[in-house]
Short mmCIF file of C-alpha atoms in Angstrom, two decimals:
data_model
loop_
_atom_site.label_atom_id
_atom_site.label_comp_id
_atom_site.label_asym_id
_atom_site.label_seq_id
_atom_site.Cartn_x
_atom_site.Cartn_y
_atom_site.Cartn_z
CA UNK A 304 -1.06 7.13 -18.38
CA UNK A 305 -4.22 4.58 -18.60
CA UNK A 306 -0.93 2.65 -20.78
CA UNK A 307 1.39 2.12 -17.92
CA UNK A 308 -1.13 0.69 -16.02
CA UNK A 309 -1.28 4.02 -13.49
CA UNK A 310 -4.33 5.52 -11.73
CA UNK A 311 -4.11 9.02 -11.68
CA UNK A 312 -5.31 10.37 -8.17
CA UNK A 313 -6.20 14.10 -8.05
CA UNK A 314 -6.04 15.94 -5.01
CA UNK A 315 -7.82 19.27 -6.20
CA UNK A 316 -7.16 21.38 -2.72
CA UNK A 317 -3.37 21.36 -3.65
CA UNK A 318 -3.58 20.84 -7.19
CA UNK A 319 -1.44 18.07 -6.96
CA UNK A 320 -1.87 14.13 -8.78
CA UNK A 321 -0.92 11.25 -7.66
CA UNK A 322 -0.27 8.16 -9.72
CA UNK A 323 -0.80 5.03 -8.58
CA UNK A 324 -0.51 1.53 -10.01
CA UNK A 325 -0.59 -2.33 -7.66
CA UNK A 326 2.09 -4.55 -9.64
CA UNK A 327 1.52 -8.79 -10.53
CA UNK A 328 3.60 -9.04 -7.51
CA UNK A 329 1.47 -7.10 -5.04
CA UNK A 330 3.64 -3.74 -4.82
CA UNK A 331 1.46 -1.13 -4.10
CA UNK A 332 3.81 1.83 -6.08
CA UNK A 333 2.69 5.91 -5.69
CA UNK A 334 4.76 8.52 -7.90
CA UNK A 335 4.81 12.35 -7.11
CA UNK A 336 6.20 13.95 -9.84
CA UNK A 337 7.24 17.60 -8.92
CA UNK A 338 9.87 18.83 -11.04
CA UNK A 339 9.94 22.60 -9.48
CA UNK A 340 12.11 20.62 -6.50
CA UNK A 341 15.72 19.72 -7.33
CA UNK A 342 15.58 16.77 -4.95
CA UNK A 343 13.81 13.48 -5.13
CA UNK A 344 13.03 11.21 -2.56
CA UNK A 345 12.07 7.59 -2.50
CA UNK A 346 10.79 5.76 0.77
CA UNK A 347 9.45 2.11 0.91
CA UNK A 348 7.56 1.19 3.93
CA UNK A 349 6.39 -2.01 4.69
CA UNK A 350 3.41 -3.10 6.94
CA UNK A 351 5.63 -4.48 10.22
CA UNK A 352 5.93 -2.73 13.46
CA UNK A 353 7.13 -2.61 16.93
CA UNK A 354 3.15 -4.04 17.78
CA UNK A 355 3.94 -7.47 15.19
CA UNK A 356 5.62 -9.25 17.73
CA UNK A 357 2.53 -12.24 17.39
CA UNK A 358 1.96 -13.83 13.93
CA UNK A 359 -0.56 -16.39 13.37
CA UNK A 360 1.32 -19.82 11.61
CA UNK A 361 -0.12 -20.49 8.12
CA UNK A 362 0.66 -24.11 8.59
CA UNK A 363 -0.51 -24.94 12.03
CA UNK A 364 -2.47 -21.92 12.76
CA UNK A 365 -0.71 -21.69 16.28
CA UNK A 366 0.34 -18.12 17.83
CA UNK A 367 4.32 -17.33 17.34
CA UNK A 368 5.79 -14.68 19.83
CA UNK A 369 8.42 -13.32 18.78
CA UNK A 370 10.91 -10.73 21.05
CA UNK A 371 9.79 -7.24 21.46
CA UNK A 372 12.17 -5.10 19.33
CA UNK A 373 12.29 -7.83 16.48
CA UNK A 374 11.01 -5.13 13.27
CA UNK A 375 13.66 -2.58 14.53
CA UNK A 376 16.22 -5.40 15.01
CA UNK A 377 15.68 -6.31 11.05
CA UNK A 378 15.46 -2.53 10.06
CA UNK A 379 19.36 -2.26 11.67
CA UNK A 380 20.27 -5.52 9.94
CA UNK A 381 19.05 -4.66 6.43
CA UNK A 382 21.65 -1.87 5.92
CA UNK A 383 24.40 -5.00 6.40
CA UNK A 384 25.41 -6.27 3.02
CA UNK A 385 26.25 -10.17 2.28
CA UNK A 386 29.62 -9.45 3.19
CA UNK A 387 29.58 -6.62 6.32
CA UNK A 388 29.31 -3.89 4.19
CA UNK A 389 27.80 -0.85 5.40
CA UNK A 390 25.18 -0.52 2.57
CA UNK A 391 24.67 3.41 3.39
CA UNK A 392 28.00 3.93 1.82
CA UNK A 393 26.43 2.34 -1.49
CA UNK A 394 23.53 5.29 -1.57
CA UNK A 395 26.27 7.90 -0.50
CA UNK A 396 28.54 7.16 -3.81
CA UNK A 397 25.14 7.53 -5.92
CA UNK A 398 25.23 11.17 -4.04
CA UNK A 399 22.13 10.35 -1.81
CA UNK A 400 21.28 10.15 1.80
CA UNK A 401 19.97 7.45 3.32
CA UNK A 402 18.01 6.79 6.32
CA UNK A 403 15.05 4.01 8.03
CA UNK A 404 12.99 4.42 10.78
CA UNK A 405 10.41 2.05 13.09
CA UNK A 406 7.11 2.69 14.17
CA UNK A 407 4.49 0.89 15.91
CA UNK A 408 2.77 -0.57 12.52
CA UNK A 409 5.66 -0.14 9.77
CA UNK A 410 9.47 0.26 9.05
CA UNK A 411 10.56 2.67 6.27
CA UNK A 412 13.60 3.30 4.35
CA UNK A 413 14.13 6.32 2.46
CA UNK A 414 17.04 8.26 0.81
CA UNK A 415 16.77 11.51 -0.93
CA UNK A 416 18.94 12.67 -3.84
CA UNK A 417 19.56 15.54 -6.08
CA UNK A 418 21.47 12.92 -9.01
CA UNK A 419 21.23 8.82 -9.65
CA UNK A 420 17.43 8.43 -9.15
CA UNK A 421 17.06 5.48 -11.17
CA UNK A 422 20.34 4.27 -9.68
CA UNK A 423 19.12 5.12 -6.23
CA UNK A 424 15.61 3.83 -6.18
CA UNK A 425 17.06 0.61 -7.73
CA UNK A 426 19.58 0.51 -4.68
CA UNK A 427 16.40 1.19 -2.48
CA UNK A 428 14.32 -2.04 -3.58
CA UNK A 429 17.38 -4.50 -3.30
CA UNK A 430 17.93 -3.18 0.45
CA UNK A 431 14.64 -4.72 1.61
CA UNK A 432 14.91 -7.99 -1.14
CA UNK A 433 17.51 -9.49 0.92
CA UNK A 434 18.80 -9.74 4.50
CA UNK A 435 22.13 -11.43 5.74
CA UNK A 436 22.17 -13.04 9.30
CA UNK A 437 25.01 -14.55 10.61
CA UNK A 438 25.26 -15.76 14.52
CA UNK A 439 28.19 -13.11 14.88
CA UNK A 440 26.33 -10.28 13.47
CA UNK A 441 23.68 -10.94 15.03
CA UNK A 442 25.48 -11.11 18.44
CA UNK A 443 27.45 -7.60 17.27
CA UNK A 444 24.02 -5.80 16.48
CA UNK A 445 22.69 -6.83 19.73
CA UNK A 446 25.50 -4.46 21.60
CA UNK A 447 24.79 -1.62 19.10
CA UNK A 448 20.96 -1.93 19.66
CA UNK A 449 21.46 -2.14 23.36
CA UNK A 450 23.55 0.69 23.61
CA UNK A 451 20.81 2.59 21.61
CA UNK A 452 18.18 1.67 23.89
CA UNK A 453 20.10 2.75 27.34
CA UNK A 454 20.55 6.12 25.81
CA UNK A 455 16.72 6.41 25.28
CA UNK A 456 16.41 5.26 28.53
CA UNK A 457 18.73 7.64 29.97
CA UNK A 458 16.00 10.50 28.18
CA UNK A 459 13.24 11.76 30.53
CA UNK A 460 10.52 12.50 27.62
CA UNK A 461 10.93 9.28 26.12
CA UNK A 462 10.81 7.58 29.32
CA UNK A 463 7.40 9.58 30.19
CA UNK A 464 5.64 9.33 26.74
CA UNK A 465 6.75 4.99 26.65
CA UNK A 466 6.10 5.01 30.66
CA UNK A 467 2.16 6.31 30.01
CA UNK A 468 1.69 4.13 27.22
CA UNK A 469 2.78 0.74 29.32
CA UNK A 470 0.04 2.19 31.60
CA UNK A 471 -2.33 2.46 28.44
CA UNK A 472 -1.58 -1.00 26.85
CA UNK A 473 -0.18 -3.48 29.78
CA UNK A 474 0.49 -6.90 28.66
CA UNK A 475 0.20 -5.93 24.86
CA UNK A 476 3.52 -5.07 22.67
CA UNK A 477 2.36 -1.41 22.86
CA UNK A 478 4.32 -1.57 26.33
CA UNK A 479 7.18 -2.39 24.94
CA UNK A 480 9.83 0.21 23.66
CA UNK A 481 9.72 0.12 19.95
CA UNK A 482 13.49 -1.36 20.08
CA UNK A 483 12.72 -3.56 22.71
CA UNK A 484 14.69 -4.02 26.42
CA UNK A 485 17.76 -5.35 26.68
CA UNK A 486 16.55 -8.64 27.76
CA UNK A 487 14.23 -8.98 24.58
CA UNK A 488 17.24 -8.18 22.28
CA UNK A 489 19.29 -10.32 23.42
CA UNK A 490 16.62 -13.29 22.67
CA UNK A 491 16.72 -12.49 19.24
CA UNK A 492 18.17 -15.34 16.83
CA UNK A 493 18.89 -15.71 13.22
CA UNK A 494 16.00 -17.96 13.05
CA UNK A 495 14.09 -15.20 14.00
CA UNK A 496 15.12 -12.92 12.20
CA UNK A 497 14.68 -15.40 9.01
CA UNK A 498 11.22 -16.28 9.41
CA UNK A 499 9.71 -12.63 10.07
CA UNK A 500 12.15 -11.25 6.91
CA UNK A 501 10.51 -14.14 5.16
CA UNK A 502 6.94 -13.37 6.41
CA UNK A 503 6.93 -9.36 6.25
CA UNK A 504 9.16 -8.55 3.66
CA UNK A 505 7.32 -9.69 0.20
CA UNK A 506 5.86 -6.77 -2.08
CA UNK A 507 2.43 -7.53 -1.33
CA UNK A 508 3.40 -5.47 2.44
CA UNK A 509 4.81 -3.16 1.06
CA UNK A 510 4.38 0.41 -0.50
CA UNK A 511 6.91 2.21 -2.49
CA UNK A 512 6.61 6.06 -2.51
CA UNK A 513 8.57 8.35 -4.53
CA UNK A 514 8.49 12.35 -5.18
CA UNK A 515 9.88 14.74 -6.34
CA UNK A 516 12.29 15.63 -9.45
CA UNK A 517 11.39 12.69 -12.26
CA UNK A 518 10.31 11.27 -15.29
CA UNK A 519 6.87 9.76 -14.49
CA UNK A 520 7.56 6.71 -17.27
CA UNK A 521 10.60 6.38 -17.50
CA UNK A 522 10.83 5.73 -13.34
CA UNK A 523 7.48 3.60 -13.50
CA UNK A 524 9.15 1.21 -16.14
CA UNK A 525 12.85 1.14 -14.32
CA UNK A 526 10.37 0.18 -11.06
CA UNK A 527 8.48 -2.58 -12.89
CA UNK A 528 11.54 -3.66 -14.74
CA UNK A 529 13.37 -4.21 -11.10
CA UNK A 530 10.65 -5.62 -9.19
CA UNK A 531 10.37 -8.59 -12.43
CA UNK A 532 14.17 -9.45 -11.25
CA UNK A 533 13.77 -8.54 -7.97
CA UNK A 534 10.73 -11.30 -7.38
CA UNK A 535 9.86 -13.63 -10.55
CA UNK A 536 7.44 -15.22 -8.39
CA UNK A 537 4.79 -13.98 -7.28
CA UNK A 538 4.53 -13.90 -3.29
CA UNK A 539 1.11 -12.60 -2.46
CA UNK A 540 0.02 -14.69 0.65
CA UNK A 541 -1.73 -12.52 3.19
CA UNK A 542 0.00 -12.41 6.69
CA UNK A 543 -2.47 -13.01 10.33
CA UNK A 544 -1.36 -11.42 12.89
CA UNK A 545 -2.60 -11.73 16.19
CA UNK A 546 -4.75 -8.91 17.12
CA UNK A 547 -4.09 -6.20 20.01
CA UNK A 548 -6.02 -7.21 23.17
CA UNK A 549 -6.82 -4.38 25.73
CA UNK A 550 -6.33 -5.07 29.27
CA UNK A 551 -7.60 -2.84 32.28
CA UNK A 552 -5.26 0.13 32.03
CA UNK A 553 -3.04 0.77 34.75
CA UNK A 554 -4.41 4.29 36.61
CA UNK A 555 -1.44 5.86 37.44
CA UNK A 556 2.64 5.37 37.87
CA UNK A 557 5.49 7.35 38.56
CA UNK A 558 9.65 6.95 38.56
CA UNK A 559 12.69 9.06 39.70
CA UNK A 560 15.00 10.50 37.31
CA UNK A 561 17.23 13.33 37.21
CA UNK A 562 15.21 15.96 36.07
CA UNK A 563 14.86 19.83 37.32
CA UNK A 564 10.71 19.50 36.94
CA UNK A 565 8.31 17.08 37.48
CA UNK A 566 7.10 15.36 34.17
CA UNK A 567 3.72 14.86 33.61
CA UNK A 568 2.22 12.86 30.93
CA UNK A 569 -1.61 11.99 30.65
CA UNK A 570 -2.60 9.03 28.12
CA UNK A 571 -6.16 8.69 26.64
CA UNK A 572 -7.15 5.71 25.41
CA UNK A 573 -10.17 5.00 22.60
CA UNK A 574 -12.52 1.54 22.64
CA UNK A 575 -14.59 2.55 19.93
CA UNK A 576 -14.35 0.49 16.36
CA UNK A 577 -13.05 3.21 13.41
CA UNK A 578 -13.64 2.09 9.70
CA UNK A 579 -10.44 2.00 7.77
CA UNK A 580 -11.56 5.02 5.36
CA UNK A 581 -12.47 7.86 8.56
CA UNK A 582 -8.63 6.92 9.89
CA UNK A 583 -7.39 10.11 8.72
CA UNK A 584 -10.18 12.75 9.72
CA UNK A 585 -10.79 11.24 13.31
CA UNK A 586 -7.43 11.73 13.80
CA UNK A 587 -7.72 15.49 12.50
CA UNK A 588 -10.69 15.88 14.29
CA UNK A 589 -9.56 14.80 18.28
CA UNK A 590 -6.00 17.09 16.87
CA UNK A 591 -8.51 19.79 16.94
CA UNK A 592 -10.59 19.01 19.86
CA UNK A 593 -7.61 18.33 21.93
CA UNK A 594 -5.58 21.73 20.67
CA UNK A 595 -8.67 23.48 21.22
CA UNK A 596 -8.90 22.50 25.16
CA UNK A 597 -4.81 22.14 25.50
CA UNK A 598 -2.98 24.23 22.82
CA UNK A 599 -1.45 28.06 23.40
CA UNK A 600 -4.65 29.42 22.06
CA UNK A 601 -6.76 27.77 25.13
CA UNK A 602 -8.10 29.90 28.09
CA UNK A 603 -6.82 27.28 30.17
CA UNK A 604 -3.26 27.05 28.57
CA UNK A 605 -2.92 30.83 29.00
CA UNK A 606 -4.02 30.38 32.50
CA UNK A 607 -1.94 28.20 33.88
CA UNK A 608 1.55 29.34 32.09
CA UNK A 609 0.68 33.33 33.80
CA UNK A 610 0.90 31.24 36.76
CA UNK A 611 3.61 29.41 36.14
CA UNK A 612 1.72 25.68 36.48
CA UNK A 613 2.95 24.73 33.08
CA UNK A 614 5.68 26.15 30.74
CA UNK A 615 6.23 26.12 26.69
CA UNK A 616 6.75 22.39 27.17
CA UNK A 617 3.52 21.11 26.85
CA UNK A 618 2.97 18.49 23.90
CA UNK A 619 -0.05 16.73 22.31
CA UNK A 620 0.57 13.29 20.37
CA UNK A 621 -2.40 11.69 18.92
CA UNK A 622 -2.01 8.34 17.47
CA UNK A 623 -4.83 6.79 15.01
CA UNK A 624 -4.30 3.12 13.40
CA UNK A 625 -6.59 0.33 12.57
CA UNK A 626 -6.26 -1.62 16.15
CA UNK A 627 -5.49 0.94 18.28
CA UNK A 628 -5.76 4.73 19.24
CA UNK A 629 -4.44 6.93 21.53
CA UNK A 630 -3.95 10.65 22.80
CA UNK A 631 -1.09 12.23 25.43
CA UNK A 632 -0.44 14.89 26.93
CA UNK A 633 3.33 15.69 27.87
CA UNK A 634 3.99 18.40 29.94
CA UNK A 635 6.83 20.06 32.61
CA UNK A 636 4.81 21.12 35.94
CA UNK A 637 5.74 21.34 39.57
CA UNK A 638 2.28 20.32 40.74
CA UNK A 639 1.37 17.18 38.24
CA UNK A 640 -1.09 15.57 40.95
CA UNK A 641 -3.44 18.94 40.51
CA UNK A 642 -3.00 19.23 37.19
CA UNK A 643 -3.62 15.71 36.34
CA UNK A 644 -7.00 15.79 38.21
CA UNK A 645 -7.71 19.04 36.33
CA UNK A 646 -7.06 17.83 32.76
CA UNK A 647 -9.02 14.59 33.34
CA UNK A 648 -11.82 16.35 34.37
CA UNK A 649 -11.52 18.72 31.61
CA UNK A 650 -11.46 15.79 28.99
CA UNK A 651 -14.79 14.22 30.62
CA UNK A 652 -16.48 17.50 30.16
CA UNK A 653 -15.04 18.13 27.11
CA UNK A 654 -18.39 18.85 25.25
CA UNK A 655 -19.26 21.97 28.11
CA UNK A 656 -15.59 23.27 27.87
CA UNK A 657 -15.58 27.20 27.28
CA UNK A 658 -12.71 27.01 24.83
CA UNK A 659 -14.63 24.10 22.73
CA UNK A 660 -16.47 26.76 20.50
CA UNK A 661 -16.65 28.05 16.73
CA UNK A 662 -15.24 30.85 17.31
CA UNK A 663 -11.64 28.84 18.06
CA UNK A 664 -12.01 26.12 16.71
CA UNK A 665 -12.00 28.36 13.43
CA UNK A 666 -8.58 30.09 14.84
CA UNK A 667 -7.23 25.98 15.06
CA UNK A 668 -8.08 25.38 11.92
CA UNK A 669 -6.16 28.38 10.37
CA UNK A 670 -3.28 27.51 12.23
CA UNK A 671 -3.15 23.87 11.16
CA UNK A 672 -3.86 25.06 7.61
CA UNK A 673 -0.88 27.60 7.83
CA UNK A 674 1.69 24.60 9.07
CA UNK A 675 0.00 22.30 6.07
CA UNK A 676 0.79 25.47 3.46
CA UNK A 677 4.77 25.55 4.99
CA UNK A 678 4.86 21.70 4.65
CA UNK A 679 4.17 21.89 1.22
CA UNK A 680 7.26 23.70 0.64
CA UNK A 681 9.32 20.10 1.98
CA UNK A 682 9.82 17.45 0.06
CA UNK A 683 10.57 15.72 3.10
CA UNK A 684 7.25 16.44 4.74
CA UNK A 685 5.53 15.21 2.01
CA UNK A 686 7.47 12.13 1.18
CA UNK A 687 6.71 11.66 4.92
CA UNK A 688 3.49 12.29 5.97
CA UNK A 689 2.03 11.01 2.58
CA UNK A 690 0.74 7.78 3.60
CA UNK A 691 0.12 5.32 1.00
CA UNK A 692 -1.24 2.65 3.08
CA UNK A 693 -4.22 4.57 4.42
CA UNK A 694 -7.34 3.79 2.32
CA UNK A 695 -9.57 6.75 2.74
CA UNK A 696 -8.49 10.38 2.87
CA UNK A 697 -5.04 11.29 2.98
CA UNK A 698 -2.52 14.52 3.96
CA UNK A 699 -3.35 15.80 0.35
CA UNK A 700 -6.84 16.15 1.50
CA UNK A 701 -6.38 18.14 4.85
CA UNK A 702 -7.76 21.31 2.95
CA UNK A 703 -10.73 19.94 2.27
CA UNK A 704 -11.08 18.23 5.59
CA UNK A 705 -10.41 21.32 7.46
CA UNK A 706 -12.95 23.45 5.00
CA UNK A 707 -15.49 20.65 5.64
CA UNK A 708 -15.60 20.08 9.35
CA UNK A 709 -17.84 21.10 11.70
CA UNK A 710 -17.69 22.09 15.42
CA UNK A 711 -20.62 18.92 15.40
CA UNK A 712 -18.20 17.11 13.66
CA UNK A 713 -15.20 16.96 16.06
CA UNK A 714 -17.83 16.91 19.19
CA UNK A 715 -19.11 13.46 17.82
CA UNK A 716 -15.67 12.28 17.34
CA UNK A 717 -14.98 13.82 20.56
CA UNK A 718 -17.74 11.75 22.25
CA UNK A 719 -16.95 8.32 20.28
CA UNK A 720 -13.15 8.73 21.76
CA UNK A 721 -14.00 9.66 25.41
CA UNK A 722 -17.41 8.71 26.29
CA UNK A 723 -15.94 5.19 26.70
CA UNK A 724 -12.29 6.00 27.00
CA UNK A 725 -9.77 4.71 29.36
CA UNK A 726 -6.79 7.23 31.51
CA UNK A 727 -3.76 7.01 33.06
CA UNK A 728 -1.28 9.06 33.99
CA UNK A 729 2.59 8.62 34.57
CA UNK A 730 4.94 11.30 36.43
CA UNK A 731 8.38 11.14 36.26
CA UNK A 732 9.96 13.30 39.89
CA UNK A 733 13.47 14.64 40.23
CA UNK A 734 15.44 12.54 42.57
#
C-alpha cells in the first residue's frame, strides 16, 4: 500500500492492521478493513470538547471565553442543512444510521451502514465542511438544547457523577455540564458559533475512522478525492487553547432529589504530569487498581453488599486525557458518610490493601481480557473505542498491555495518581 501513501499499523495480539495515511490538508485518515462484518462504519471526530470553552486569539493573543455548552451546541447545529433540512434523513435514504456525540475533548459523528459506503462516508465529510447559522435557528436550537439539559437534570446519576466533578474542577469548564446550563445556552450567538466552526472544524483537528466491510483503495482514493473538493486550500494552522487550571477542590457537597437511596459518588483527582504515549496504559493500569479494591471480585465489595451497605449499583469511571485525569466512584448506599470515610481511607492505603495482590489482580485481568475478546465481535465497539488521536498504545494493544503488566506496574501508577491526589465527595439524599 506504500503507493497510496498508507502506513500499515499491525496490531499482532489481535491480528488485526491498521492503515493509516495524514493527507496535504492535515486529515489524519485510519481504515479497518474487515470484510467478515456485513456492516461498515465511519466516525469523524474532531479535537473540540465541552473543556474548549477558552481559545487563545491568533491575532491579538488575548483569551476568548466562549459559553459553556458551545461544542455540543455546534454538534446539534451541524445536522441542519442550508435550508432546515434535517440532514439525518440524507444518511437514512443511503440506508445508514446516523448519530454524534460530545465529550469533554472531542465531538464525533458516525453512521453505520450495510449499503452506500462511498455514498455515505462522502455524506459524512460534507456534514462537518459546513455549518448554517441563522438568528432563528439559533434561537429554535436553544429550546431543544434546553429541554435536553432539564431532562438530564431531572436524572439522579447524572446529577451525582457532574455534581462530584464541579467539586473536582471548580472554576474550570470541567464544572460545567457538557451541554451547558440554561443560562450559558442561551448566550450563545451566531457569531459564536462562526468563529469556533471556523477555528475547530479544519482537517488538521480532525480524524476520520472507518471499519468494517470495504475496499481498502478504492475508499482511500474516494476519501482523498473528496477532501481535494472538500478543502482546496490547505488550512493547517494549529489552534491554542487555554490550558485547564486546577483550583483547591471543593471537599464535599450534597443536594435533595427524589430518590429511594442515598447517592454516593467519590471523585479522585490526579496532579501528576502523564506523557502523551503512557495515556492509554495508566488508564488501564488505575482500571485495575481501582477494580481490584472496588469491583465484585473485592473482599470489601463482597463485604459490604452481605450487609446490605452497597447494592449491584456501584460504578467505576476513570477518565485519562492530556490535561486532566480523574477517577469516581458511583454508588447507591443508605450510610454514604461511613462509607465515604471508608473508601478514602482505603484509596490512601491503597498500596497495604489485602485485595491489591497477584493473585487478583491476575483474576482482573482475565476478566477485562474476556470483555476485550466479546468487543471484538462489535463493530461498534471498535469503531468506538479505537482512538485515533491517542499517540502511544491503543485498544488494539490491550492484550499485550494486560500480558505485560505487573502488580509493580499498576502500584507505581497507583502511587503517581494518589500520593498527591485531591478528593471530594458529593451525596445526593431523598427529599
Amino acid at each position: 500500500m506504500q503507493n497510496l501513501g498508507l502506513e500499515k499499523i499491525n496490531y499482532m495480539a489481535v491480528g488485526e492492521s491498521v492503515y493509516r495515511a495524514v493527507l496535504a490538508n492535515g486529515l489524519q485518515v485510519y481504515l479497518l478493513p474487515k470484510n467478515d462484518f456485513n456492516e461498515t462504519y465511519g466516525i469523524i471526530s474532531i479535537n473540540f470538547g465541552s473543556v474548549d470553552t477558552k481559545v487563545v486569539s491568533r491575532e491579538t493573543k488575548q483569551v476568548r471565553h466562549y459559553p459553556a455548552g458551545i461544542a455540543h451546541f455546534l454538534e446539534h447545529k451541524l445536522f441542519e442543512g442550508k435550508n432546515g433540512e434535517d440532514l439525518l434523513q440524507e444518511f437514512t435514504k443511503f440506508g445508514a444510521e446516523s448519530n454524534a456525540f460530545t465529550s469533554f475533548t472531542r465531538t464525533s459523528y458516525l453512521f453505520s451502514t450495510t449499503d452506500c459506503v462511498a455514498e455515505n462516508l462522502k455524506l459524512l465529510q460534507e456534514l462537518v465542511h459546513q455549518a448554517n447559522f441563522s438568528e432563528a435557528s439559533v434561537q429554535r436550537e436553544q429550546g431543544i438544547i434546553q429541554q435536553e439539559i432539564e431532562m438530564y437534570q431531572d436524572d439522579p446519576d447524572y446529577r451525582l457523577f457532574f455534581g462530584a466533578l464541579s467539586n473536582l474542577y471548580p472554576q474550570t469548564p470541567l464544572a460545567e455540564d457538557i451541554a451547558g446550563t440554561t443560562e450559558s445556552i442561551m448566550d450563545i450567538t451566531v457569531e459564536n458559533l462562526t468563529e469556533n466552526f471556523e477555528l475547530f472544524y479544519r482537517p488538521s483537528n480532525m480524524t476520520l475512522f472507518v471499519i468494517g466491510n470495504f475496499d481498502l483503495e478504492s475508499t482511500f482514493e474516494d476519501i482523498v478525492k473528496t477532501q481535494e473538493t472538500l478543502y482546496p486550500q490547505l488550512l493547517t494552522e494549529a489552534i491554542e487553547k487555554e490550558p485547564i487550571r486546577l483550583q483547591p477542590v471543593i471537599p464535599t457537597a450534597t443536594s435533595r432529589m427524589e430518590v429511594a437511596s442515598p447517592k454516593l459518588a467519590i471523585g479522585i483527582r490526579g496532579k501528576d504530569a502523564i506523557k502523551d504515549t503512557a495515556l492509554y496504559r495508566y488508564k488501564i493500569a488505575l482500571k485495575l487498581l481501582f477494580a481490584m479494591m472496588f469491583g465484585w471480585t473485592s473482599k470489601r465489595f463482597q463485604t459490604l453488599y452481605e450487609n446490605g451497605k452497597i447494592d449491584n449499583s456501584l460504578t467505576l469511571e476513570v477518565e485519562v486525557e492530556k490535561d486532566f485525569h480523574f477517577v469516581m466512584l458511583t454508588m447507591d448506599t443508605q450510610e454514604p458518610v461511613g462509607l465515604s470515610h471508608q473508601f478514602r481511607t482505603a484509596i490512601r492505603k491503597f498500596a497495604q490493601d489485602s485485595d491489591v495482590t497477584e493473585e487478583h489482580l491476575d483474576t482482573i485481568k482475565s476478566e477485562m481480557f474476556g470483555d476485550f475478546l466479546h468487543g471484538l465481535n462489535s463493530l461498534e465497539y471498535m469503531a468506538t473505542q479505537y482512538e485515533p488521536h491517542l499517540r502511544g498504545e491503543n485498544i488494539f494493544d490491550l492484550p499485550k498491555i494486560l500480558q505485560d503488566i505487573t502488580l509493580n506496574d499498576v502500584l507505581k501508577v497507583g502511587h503517581c495518581f494518589i500520593d498527591h491526589c485531591d478528593m471530594t465527595d458529593f451525596t445526593i439524599f431523598p427529599k
